[in-house]
XYZ file of C-alpha atoms in Angstrom:
679
model
C -144.023 -23.049 -57.415
C -143.177 -19.802 -55.629
C -144.483 -16.559 -57.126
C -141.595 -14.618 -55.629
C -139.475 -12.667 -58.143
C -136.684 -14.547 -59.915
C -133.170 -13.126 -59.518
C -130.531 -14.269 -62.052
C -126.882 -13.407 -61.405
C -124.294 -13.165 -64.184
C -121.627 -14.221 -64.958
C -122.154 -17.125 -62.508
C -125.579 -18.052 -63.909
C -126.878 -18.710 -60.375
C -130.570 -18.008 -59.850
C -133.236 -18.175 -57.170
C -136.579 -16.738 -56.086
C -136.680 -14.180 -53.285
C -139.456 -12.254 -51.505
C -140.083 -8.662 -52.580
C -137.857 -6.387 -50.499
C -134.873 -8.754 -50.305
C -131.607 -6.792 -50.714
C -129.555 -7.964 -53.707
C -126.551 -8.535 -51.420
C -128.613 -10.902 -49.255
C -129.874 -12.798 -52.331
C -126.289 -13.121 -53.600
C -125.090 -14.519 -50.264
C -127.914 -17.070 -50.079
C -127.067 -18.329 -53.591
C -123.318 -18.359 -52.992
C -122.721 -15.623 -55.561
C -119.277 -14.026 -55.371
C -120.281 -10.460 -54.348
C -117.932 -8.503 -52.098
C -118.889 -6.413 -49.051
C -116.756 -5.324 -46.111
C -118.984 -2.761 -44.399
C -121.803 -5.125 -43.441
C -124.275 -3.648 -45.908
C -124.205 -0.090 -44.580
C -123.494 1.519 -47.948
C -120.028 2.729 -46.961
C -117.535 0.498 -48.744
C -119.192 0.331 -52.225
C -117.645 -3.142 -52.721
C -121.063 -4.601 -53.571
C -121.715 -2.586 -56.735
C -123.927 -4.409 -59.265
C -125.418 -3.611 -62.664
C -129.091 -4.480 -63.255
C -130.190 -5.220 -66.835
C -133.641 -4.608 -68.265
C -135.582 -6.048 -71.207
C -136.409 -9.524 -72.534
C -133.983 -12.343 -71.717
C -135.117 -15.441 -73.636
C -132.075 -17.369 -72.391
C -133.189 -16.883 -68.791
C -136.907 -17.061 -69.618
C -137.755 -13.710 -68.023
C -138.575 -10.116 -68.864
C -137.038 -7.450 -66.614
C -139.220 -4.355 -66.397
C -138.615 -0.890 -64.979
C -139.190 -1.047 -61.248
C -137.590 -4.499 -60.888
C -135.420 -2.953 -58.162
C -136.338 -0.481 -55.442
C -135.801 3.203 -56.187
C -132.404 4.868 -55.860
C -132.132 5.811 -52.176
C -130.436 8.400 -49.982
C -127.520 6.106 -49.079
C -126.701 5.542 -52.764
C -127.096 9.253 -53.483
C -124.733 10.124 -50.633
C -122.122 7.680 -51.930
C -122.567 8.924 -55.510
C -122.103 12.531 -54.386
C -118.938 11.661 -52.435
C -117.167 9.164 -54.682
C -119.320 8.650 -57.737
C -121.057 5.487 -58.950
C -120.543 4.473 -62.596
C -123.617 4.939 -64.759
C -126.136 2.123 -64.352
C -124.592 0.764 -61.144
C -126.451 0.167 -57.880
C -125.246 -0.785 -54.404
C -126.214 -4.407 -53.776
C -126.827 -3.731 -50.089
C -129.339 -0.984 -50.878
C -131.149 -2.128 -54.037
C -134.042 -4.435 -53.145
C -135.855 -6.999 -55.274
C -139.228 -5.814 -56.574
C -139.609 -8.050 -59.646
C -137.774 -10.505 -61.885
C -134.293 -9.125 -62.497
C -130.933 -9.967 -64.090
C -127.984 -8.732 -61.997
C -124.417 -8.553 -63.297
C -121.614 -8.694 -60.739
C -118.702 -6.749 -62.311
C -115.128 -8.041 -61.785
C -114.230 -5.344 -59.267
C -117.156 -6.454 -57.051
C -116.033 -10.100 -56.968
C -113.995 -11.387 -54.043
C -112.419 -14.160 -56.132
C -111.657 -12.241 -59.287
C -111.568 -13.908 -62.653
C -108.163 -15.102 -63.787
C -108.145 -14.414 -67.522
C -105.538 -16.989 -68.457
C -104.565 -15.856 -71.907
C -100.904 -15.105 -71.458
C -98.757 -14.141 -74.404
C -96.879 -17.025 -75.967
C -93.245 -16.525 -76.942
C -93.111 -15.950 -80.678
C -90.544 -14.657 -83.169
C -92.230 -11.978 -85.272
C -90.554 -10.183 -88.141
C -91.219 -6.542 -87.296
C -92.921 -4.415 -89.929
C -95.335 -2.238 -87.900
C -97.747 0.138 -89.598
C -96.731 2.983 -87.261
C -93.083 4.047 -86.898
C -91.220 7.115 -85.662
C -88.912 9.230 -87.843
C -86.556 12.005 -86.759
C -86.408 14.847 -89.305
C -84.830 18.255 -89.777
C -87.423 20.672 -91.182
C -86.421 23.706 -93.248
C -87.075 26.984 -91.491
C -89.602 29.371 -93.058
C -88.156 31.593 -95.750
C -89.610 34.799 -97.215
C -88.417 33.657 -100.626
C -90.060 30.201 -100.341
C -93.511 30.860 -98.864
C -94.636 27.332 -98.033
C -96.467 26.180 -94.903
C -95.041 24.142 -92.049
C -96.991 21.021 -93.077
C -95.606 21.189 -96.601
C -92.053 21.502 -95.304
C -92.553 18.504 -92.951
C -93.780 16.552 -95.965
C -90.706 17.601 -97.949
C -88.381 16.602 -95.079
C -89.958 13.121 -94.889
C -89.601 12.721 -98.643
C -85.964 13.852 -98.791
C -84.713 12.193 -95.600
C -86.826 8.997 -95.418
C -88.357 8.596 -98.907
C -91.859 8.802 -97.446
C -94.032 10.509 -100.041
C -97.322 12.390 -99.699
C -97.750 12.239 -95.925
C -100.823 13.959 -94.473
C -101.089 15.394 -90.965
C -104.005 14.482 -88.701
C -106.158 17.646 -88.412
C -106.148 17.486 -84.594
C -102.362 18.099 -84.618
C -102.572 21.376 -86.550
C -103.350 23.736 -83.631
C -100.064 22.867 -81.859
C -97.932 22.134 -84.936
C -96.123 25.462 -85.149
C -95.343 25.546 -81.403
C -93.874 22.025 -81.546
C -91.663 22.881 -84.551
C -90.277 25.975 -82.929
C -89.812 24.289 -79.540
C -87.703 21.625 -81.265
C -85.738 24.296 -83.142
C -86.971 22.764 -86.435
C -86.010 19.244 -85.426
C -88.996 16.992 -84.687
C -89.915 13.314 -84.381
C -93.058 12.222 -86.204
C -95.095 9.026 -85.821
C -96.162 7.957 -89.312
C -98.831 5.344 -90.027
C -98.445 3.617 -93.412
C -100.430 0.427 -93.849
C -100.192 -2.385 -96.392
C -102.892 -0.997 -98.663
C -100.653 1.686 -100.114
C -102.730 4.716 -99.117
C -101.098 8.040 -98.222
C -99.004 7.894 -95.009
C -100.588 9.682 -92.044
C -98.717 11.617 -89.369
C -100.353 10.661 -86.058
C -98.100 12.513 -83.609
C -95.319 15.118 -83.594
C -92.809 15.626 -80.788
C -90.227 18.432 -80.512
C -86.619 17.271 -80.961
C -85.622 13.610 -80.686
C -88.417 11.565 -79.098
C -87.021 8.541 -77.293
C -90.171 7.556 -75.449
C -92.196 4.479 -76.228
C -94.457 3.700 -79.155
C -97.025 1.097 -78.192
C -99.839 -0.992 -79.552
C -102.586 -3.268 -78.222
C -103.479 -6.709 -79.544
C -106.983 -7.492 -78.271
C -108.792 -10.830 -78.414
C -112.422 -9.804 -77.937
C -114.108 -13.046 -76.905
C -117.678 -13.853 -75.927
C -116.660 -14.446 -72.300
C -113.354 -12.621 -71.830
C -111.497 -9.703 -73.368
C -107.733 -10.357 -73.355
C -105.163 -7.716 -74.287
C -101.415 -7.716 -74.886
C -99.568 -4.393 -74.708
C -96.652 -4.473 -77.149
C -93.654 -2.286 -77.927
C -94.087 -1.368 -81.605
C -90.335 -1.039 -82.052
C -89.292 -4.464 -80.737
C -92.504 -6.504 -80.594
C -91.906 -7.212 -76.898
C -95.019 -7.868 -74.791
C -94.872 -5.400 -71.897
C -98.035 -6.557 -70.135
C -100.971 -8.912 -70.633
C -104.309 -8.446 -68.951
C -107.943 -9.342 -69.319
C -111.449 -8.666 -68.083
C -114.787 -10.395 -68.299
C -116.860 -9.317 -71.281
C -119.664 -7.280 -69.630
C -122.061 -8.367 -72.391
C -122.461 -11.619 -70.420
C -125.323 -9.973 -68.564
C -127.239 -9.785 -71.860
C -126.626 -13.476 -72.646
C -123.864 -16.000 -72.030
C -123.682 -17.241 -75.606
C -123.748 -15.393 -78.927
C -127.282 -16.341 -79.956
C -128.620 -15.134 -76.603
C -127.088 -11.731 -77.330
C -128.514 -11.699 -80.841
C -131.920 -12.578 -79.315
C -131.524 -9.737 -76.814
C -130.878 -7.305 -79.673
C -133.914 -8.666 -81.566
C -136.307 -8.435 -78.624
C -135.138 -5.199 -77.026
C -135.102 -2.019 -79.149
C -131.698 -0.396 -78.661
C -130.329 -3.588 -77.095
C -127.484 -3.732 -79.615
C -126.434 -0.201 -78.621
C -126.437 -1.199 -74.934
C -124.105 -4.098 -75.721
C -121.862 -1.900 -77.891
C -121.578 0.716 -75.146
C -120.815 -1.957 -72.535
C -117.969 -3.555 -74.484
C -116.390 -0.252 -75.540
C -116.432 0.948 -71.918
C -114.780 -2.306 -70.839
C -112.066 -1.939 -73.500
C -111.333 1.608 -72.316
C -111.014 0.357 -68.743
C -108.786 -2.529 -69.839
C -106.582 -0.136 -71.840
C -106.143 2.202 -68.882
C -105.434 -0.711 -66.552
C -102.834 -2.409 -68.753
C -101.044 0.922 -69.360
C -100.895 1.549 -65.610
C -99.587 -1.991 -65.032
C -96.815 -1.455 -67.602
C -96.046 2.070 -66.369
C -96.629 3.762 -69.729
C -98.590 6.815 -70.843
C -101.812 5.866 -72.666
C -101.017 8.603 -75.193
C -98.174 6.440 -76.519
C -100.677 3.754 -77.627
C -100.914 4.488 -81.349
C -102.283 1.190 -82.724
C -104.848 -1.428 -81.732
C -105.638 -4.711 -83.477
C -108.852 -6.620 -82.748
C -109.724 -10.241 -83.388
C -113.238 -11.413 -82.566
C -116.101 -13.587 -83.725
C -118.673 -12.028 -86.092
C -121.217 -11.117 -83.388
C -118.528 -9.408 -81.279
C -117.148 -7.807 -84.474
C -120.518 -6.257 -85.318
C -121.250 -5.120 -81.773
C -117.793 -3.509 -81.458
C -118.447 -1.614 -84.686
C -121.938 -0.602 -83.566
C -123.691 -2.836 -86.137
C -126.920 -4.598 -85.128
C -126.093 -8.359 -85.264
C -129.697 -9.407 -86.028
C -128.804 -10.770 -89.496
C -126.330 -13.159 -87.868
C -129.230 -14.765 -86.004
C -130.819 -16.330 -89.075
C -129.714 -18.012 -92.304
C -127.860 -17.089 -94.463
C -125.989 -15.404 -91.546
C -125.026 -12.359 -93.600
C -122.196 -10.141 -92.365
C -122.454 -6.391 -92.866
C -118.803 -6.570 -93.945
C -116.245 -9.366 -93.856
C -113.263 -7.323 -95.067
C -110.513 -6.077 -92.791
C -111.001 -2.516 -91.567
C -108.745 0.348 -90.486
C -110.520 2.997 -88.426
C -109.603 5.909 -86.155
C -109.947 4.957 -82.481
C -112.404 7.797 -81.656
C -114.902 6.375 -84.175
C -115.254 3.383 -81.817
C -115.367 5.591 -78.682
C -111.949 4.242 -77.669
C -110.781 7.186 -75.613
C -108.124 5.623 -73.336
C -105.395 5.815 -76.005
C -103.922 8.450 -78.296
C -106.822 10.247 -80.043
C -105.064 9.716 -83.391
C -104.562 5.974 -82.778
C -105.546 3.628 -85.601
C -107.608 0.455 -85.142
C -107.222 -2.578 -87.419
C -109.774 -5.411 -87.467
C -108.744 -8.657 -89.113
C -111.094 -9.950 -91.823
C -113.904 -12.372 -90.993
C -114.015 -15.597 -92.982
C -117.815 -15.890 -93.452
C -121.047 -16.340 -91.503
C -120.137 -17.284 -87.948
C -116.471 -17.913 -88.729
C -114.861 -14.674 -87.737
C -111.671 -12.692 -87.393
C -110.665 -14.854 -84.425
C -110.535 -17.891 -86.729
C -108.522 -15.804 -89.211
C -106.104 -14.917 -86.394
C -105.726 -18.597 -85.475
C -104.972 -19.347 -89.149
C -102.339 -16.586 -89.133
C -100.772 -17.923 -85.935
C -100.857 -21.670 -86.648
C -100.583 -21.638 -90.474
C -102.231 -25.032 -91.153
C -102.094 -24.260 -94.888
C -98.290 -24.291 -94.825
C -97.899 -27.853 -93.473
C -97.864 -31.130 -95.390
C -99.523 -33.082 -92.555
C -103.262 -32.677 -91.929
C -103.769 -30.438 -88.916
C -106.949 -29.920 -86.901
C -106.787 -26.656 -84.943
C -109.486 -26.246 -82.307
C -109.910 -22.927 -80.489
C -112.158 -23.914 -77.592
C -114.452 -21.312 -76.069
C -118.115 -20.394 -75.751
C -118.094 -20.484 -79.536
C -115.414 -22.831 -80.892
C -113.464 -22.056 -84.057
C -112.181 -25.125 -85.908
C -109.673 -25.228 -88.782
C -108.634 -28.297 -90.758
C -106.029 -28.142 -93.461
C -102.712 -28.766 -95.128
C -100.899 -27.321 -98.138
C -103.722 -28.564 -100.377
C -106.720 -26.947 -98.708
C -107.902 -25.261 -95.502
C -111.457 -25.577 -94.145
C -113.066 -23.683 -91.277
C -116.250 -23.759 -89.207
C -117.565 -22.515 -85.892
C -119.431 -24.701 -83.446
C -121.756 -23.445 -80.688
C -120.281 -25.241 -77.668
C -121.931 -22.888 -75.152
C -120.496 -21.725 -71.817
C -120.166 -25.109 -70.022
C -116.440 -25.282 -70.834
C -116.104 -21.922 -69.054
C -117.623 -23.364 -65.842
C -121.086 -21.878 -66.474
C -124.265 -24.013 -66.365
C -122.407 -26.343 -63.975
C -123.922 -26.910 -60.506
C -120.726 -26.034 -58.613
C -119.221 -24.199 -61.572
C -117.453 -20.866 -61.532
C -115.073 -18.860 -63.645
C -111.351 -19.475 -63.329
C -110.428 -17.684 -60.078
C -108.302 -18.455 -57.005
C -109.960 -21.263 -55.067
C -111.522 -22.972 -58.106
C -110.724 -26.642 -58.696
C -108.772 -26.841 -61.969
C -107.173 -30.330 -61.923
C -108.768 -33.628 -60.868
C -107.555 -37.223 -60.498
C -109.689 -40.169 -59.315
C -108.128 -43.445 -58.171
C -109.751 -46.234 -60.244
C -109.427 -48.696 -57.335
C -110.598 -46.618 -54.356
C -112.719 -44.112 -56.357
C -111.210 -41.400 -54.140
C -110.486 -38.020 -55.733
C -107.673 -35.573 -55.340
C -107.521 -32.135 -56.910
C -105.651 -28.889 -57.305
C -107.086 -25.380 -57.066
C -106.057 -22.187 -58.815
C -103.558 -20.306 -56.665
C -101.972 -23.403 -55.042
C -99.418 -25.828 -56.509
C -100.195 -28.628 -54.028
C -102.648 -31.492 -54.568
C -105.437 -31.857 -52.016
C -103.897 -35.016 -50.505
C -100.468 -33.410 -49.976
C -99.211 -32.029 -46.674
C -99.800 -28.311 -46.322
C -102.717 -28.124 -48.766
C -105.270 -26.989 -46.167
C -102.965 -24.255 -44.902
C -102.011 -23.137 -48.418
C -105.663 -22.774 -49.491
C -106.904 -21.141 -46.294
C -106.851 -17.709 -47.922
C -108.845 -18.593 -51.022
C -110.869 -21.527 -49.767
C -112.168 -24.182 -52.162
C -114.977 -22.338 -53.877
C -116.132 -24.363 -56.886
C -114.951 -25.953 -60.088
C -113.874 -24.134 -63.258
C -114.008 -25.295 -66.875
C -110.756 -27.258 -66.979
C -111.675 -28.865 -63.652
C -115.077 -30.119 -64.780
C -113.602 -31.527 -68.000
C -110.968 -33.466 -66.070
C -113.518 -34.575 -63.461
C -115.865 -36.057 -66.080
C -113.011 -37.783 -67.936
C -111.596 -39.168 -64.668
C -115.048 -40.453 -63.656
C -115.247 -42.314 -66.967
C -111.774 -43.857 -66.463
C -112.610 -44.805 -62.857
C -115.822 -46.613 -63.846
C -118.102 -44.115 -62.107
C -119.624 -43.046 -65.407
C -120.807 -45.314 -68.209
C -120.288 -44.597 -71.934
C -123.763 -43.056 -72.208
C -122.877 -40.533 -69.508
C -124.872 -42.012 -66.608
C -123.429 -41.801 -63.085
C -123.740 -45.062 -61.145
C -125.145 -45.532 -57.657
C -123.022 -46.252 -54.582
C -123.949 -49.946 -54.883
C -123.040 -50.120 -58.568
C -119.762 -48.202 -58.285
C -118.623 -49.319 -54.840
C -118.151 -45.840 -53.407
C -120.348 -43.797 -51.030
C -119.214 -40.708 -52.931
C -121.936 -41.532 -55.499
C -125.032 -40.151 -53.795
C -128.703 -40.119 -54.854
C -129.939 -36.839 -56.275
C -133.577 -37.036 -57.271
C -133.884 -39.811 -59.829
C -130.183 -39.712 -60.715
C -126.874 -39.687 -58.876
C -124.037 -37.244 -58.238
C -120.368 -37.723 -57.355
C -119.032 -35.832 -54.324
C -115.689 -34.261 -55.187
C -115.261 -32.193 -52.016
C -117.485 -31.752 -48.965
C -116.806 -29.009 -46.434
C -120.444 -28.577 -45.390
C -119.636 -29.669 -41.795
C -117.564 -26.522 -41.360
C -119.874 -24.217 -43.297
C -117.993 -24.624 -46.569
C -119.317 -25.733 -49.943
C -120.244 -29.218 -51.071
C -118.835 -29.599 -54.578
C -120.414 -32.359 -56.630
C -120.542 -33.451 -60.244
C -124.215 -33.984 -61.023
C -125.995 -35.763 -63.832
C -126.986 -32.325 -65.133
C -123.318 -31.303 -65.225
C -122.476 -34.417 -67.255
C -125.240 -33.568 -69.728
C -124.020 -29.972 -70.105
C -120.475 -31.173 -70.840
C -121.797 -33.838 -73.248
C -123.703 -31.195 -75.228
C -120.654 -28.928 -75.407
C -118.158 -31.622 -76.388
C -120.573 -33.173 -78.907
C -120.896 -29.842 -80.713
C -117.117 -29.537 -80.802
C -116.529 -33.062 -82.103
C -119.370 -32.819 -84.637
C -117.855 -29.629 -86.064
C -114.491 -31.348 -86.467
C -116.113 -34.394 -88.110
C -117.967 -32.165 -90.589
C -114.665 -30.685 -91.727
C -113.159 -34.171 -91.983
C -116.137 -35.262 -94.126
C -115.627 -32.269 -96.389
C -111.928 -33.135 -96.656
C -112.808 -36.805 -97.312
C -110.766 -38.242 -94.405
C -111.457 -40.344 -91.291
C -108.262 -39.429 -89.430
C -106.090 -36.363 -88.941
C -102.328 -36.282 -88.365
C -102.224 -33.815 -85.500
C -104.543 -31.830 -83.235
C -103.735 -28.365 -81.887
C -105.719 -27.160 -78.864
C -105.860 -23.375 -78.907
C -107.390 -20.850 -76.546
C -107.241 -20.778 -72.741
C -108.189 -24.466 -72.653
C -105.304 -25.441 -74.888
C -102.878 -24.586 -72.118
C -104.911 -26.016 -69.238
C -106.365 -29.338 -70.393
C -104.305 -32.479 -70.838
C -104.687 -34.161 -74.241
C -105.609 -37.393 -72.480
C -108.631 -35.894 -70.717
C -109.785 -34.099 -73.858
C -109.664 -37.364 -75.791
C -111.300 -39.502 -73.082
C -114.140 -37.031 -73.083
C -114.337 -37.242 -76.867
C -113.813 -33.523 -77.462
C -111.363 -34.223 -80.283
C -110.850 -37.039 -82.814
C -108.598 -39.985 -82.015
C -104.876 -39.425 -82.678
C -101.729 -40.512 -80.799
C -101.596 -38.455 -77.603
C -98.147 -37.089 -78.468
C -99.678 -35.643 -81.644
C -101.913 -33.352 -79.565
C -100.230 -30.044 -78.743
C -101.178 -26.756 -77.121
C -100.992 -23.438 -78.928
C -102.105 -21.305 -75.987
C -104.076 -18.230 -77.009
C -103.564 -18.626 -80.772
C -106.115 -15.921 -81.598
C -104.259 -13.474 -79.354
C -100.956 -14.501 -80.947
C -102.459 -13.863 -84.388
C -103.547 -10.420 -83.210
C -99.982 -9.675 -82.030
C -98.518 -10.798 -85.347
C -100.931 -8.498 -87.216
C -100.132 -5.645 -84.812
C -96.405 -5.967 -85.450
C -96.433 -6.703 -89.180
C -98.277 -5.156 -92.108
C -96.824 -7.977 -94.203
C -98.805 -10.426 -92.046
C -101.948 -8.309 -92.488
C -101.649 -8.565 -96.256
C -100.965 -12.288 -95.957
C -104.014 -13.099 -93.808
C -106.293 -11.009 -96.021
C -105.136 -13.115 -98.952
C -105.336 -16.385 -96.973
C -108.931 -15.779 -95.855
C -110.099 -15.799 -99.473
C -108.652 -19.306 -99.879
C -110.272 -20.806 -96.761
C -113.429 -22.848 -97.419
C -116.115 -22.172 -94.842
C -118.472 -24.954 -93.731
C -121.742 -23.843 -92.096
C -122.603 -26.238 -89.264
C -126.110 -24.810 -88.811
C -127.336 -26.018 -92.209
C -125.308 -29.209 -92.675
C -127.660 -32.231 -92.343
C -124.866 -34.493 -91.040
C -124.072 -32.184 -88.127
C -126.960 -33.603 -86.079
C -125.950 -37.179 -86.907
C -122.369 -36.535 -85.788
C -123.643 -34.671 -82.717
C -125.789 -37.591 -81.524
C -122.991 -40.148 -82.031
C -120.589 -37.868 -80.140
C -122.853 -37.805 -77.054
C -121.282 -41.050 -75.841
C -118.024 -40.845 -73.896
C -115.780 -40.898 -75.808
C -117.958 -41.819 -78.841
C -120.750 -44.181 -79.895
C -119.232 -45.496 -83.135
C -115.606 -44.340 -83.339
C -113.528 -46.988 -81.479
C -110.710 -44.527 -80.580
C -107.947 -47.181 -80.996
C -105.084 -44.756 -80.248
C -106.698 -43.747 -76.942
C -107.601 -47.284 -75.894
C -103.998 -48.377 -76.430
C -102.932 -46.160 -73.506
C -106.073 -45.705 -71.375
C -108.424 -48.240 -69.796
C -112.088 -47.339 -70.322
C -114.221 -49.699 -68.188
C -117.204 -51.227 -69.989
C -119.842 -50.451 -67.382
C -123.553 -49.780 -67.840
C -125.797 -48.120 -65.306
C -128.930 -47.798 -67.423
C -130.683 -50.742 -65.744
C -134.133 -49.237 -65.878
C -134.374 -49.242 -62.082
C -133.045 -47.083 -59.295
C -130.222 -49.576 -58.763
C -127.137 -48.376 -60.538
C -128.331 -44.858 -61.236
C -130.647 -45.641 -64.118
C -133.829 -43.759 -64.837
C -137.162 -45.322 -63.930
C -139.132 -46.727 -66.808
C -142.537 -45.201 -67.222
C -145.431 -47.553 -66.634
C -147.492 -48.290 -69.647
C -151.072 -47.231 -69.417
């Protein structure tokens, strides 16, 4: 094994060993990492900016020490002096490998930028925002009634709008008298009054009648992506939706890796808190620019997130969430001033609301899904699955609602997959395989044509065909099972066993060639046995979590399944069921809710009535802890088969043919593993 330093790139997860002195840009190109550069590595364009991370990374099996990269050089200093490099960044063309290192490629340095597909779903919301504007006429000062300007504003609100006991944010006091006089004693005030009944707070004062916007952000802070919806607080309209990768990925792709990083690296939790707050500020500025609004008009922000993200956003060390009993520092909803979270790209008096967490690893994102989908208000038994790096699962009806989280890992996001990548233009997102010919066809993000349609090559010339994203790998595995290329245990057959040369030997197993452009210098995209295993582990965790809730409810079937999250909108129910991600139900009983957590955040942003409702609902949800349930492992093992080892899936089999093939022959024929010789 080479003793050269190991370089791990995030978020792609690609890794390789390189001689000391290798520029990071060169290492990225050799591994096929998506790192931009237009100046040929001369340190002029700055497109190749990267962020090195230091400390212990148990997930990657390395420790990154000071000196892992070459020293800051004159080229980087010259660029920093001229245009400025963000803190912690290096130029990939200048920084050279000196030791084991973890390198994060930020979104702006990626050629094929992440498509954060968490658009806002259309939803009727009864508006009752916490922050509203009021136009008032304030009494002028009078020698005979010596009261202050604040007191007279308070009296005007009481007499004209029946708002009692309002307080003024201290930061407004220095300019208060100028604003009153500029408006000739007519002003517009933004008043925040939440559902808890505390004293109303004046967050902003404008002279005269203010007819500008009043805006809020609904933010779904996920393990992998941060998605935001900018809303008009007067109408509820979504003005813009945007998203960025969560920069904490460089500290660990899944939640437990980040908890481990905090445990093993003193101050690691603060590094992760700083990274995510900086990203939220950048996202806020970007979405305001996109919508053409002033960031100072953003007066409210609502966050939904899992417990680890919740704690890291608040600046709380998540170490207790890494071990039973998974104690939260607080599970209640919170209202905080934006500056207390270093959120500086909005009005300094803006208020932040965090939805309550349910318990343990079932967080505010699950609460937001419950608010959006309302399983407790339906007679039929609904299973709501929010698929992500950490899946939130709800099961309930008017009788009872249960919840759990299941650690599916990042495979569904395209990570830990041999040709995997995040969802970006050029990534394969849809797959079909002809059961007779075993030939595939596919679609890529950014093109509406299938690969066997006229014009496909021309239409994808700009993006290329770069890899396969999460929805693509899920469909590919399910299609391989339906085409008889994959047996129920998850083994890929040989060319002889399957009848197609697309099944090629790879070590002691086989892989299926989905796309091969290696003759022209392009990528060879395959589905390997390792990819199948990664998807099996992820889908087994998801199914086992759902089965645990069904056990607790005392049922073997559910009436309907709702797929939430980015996957809900991009995976067909048929493929999800063939894979065995979800329990067997009629396919027309499987629906998509889109980004339900983000929708829940928008509802809470626009309605204090909804905030009160979800706080009450959370207390009635029963939480099931997958980590300590003995039957979880039993369900997990049975769910490894595709679709399942013991559940016959009668609804699925009525509409889909699942060939009964077996490739575990014990020999190389048919893709089986060699039996070990007995001593």
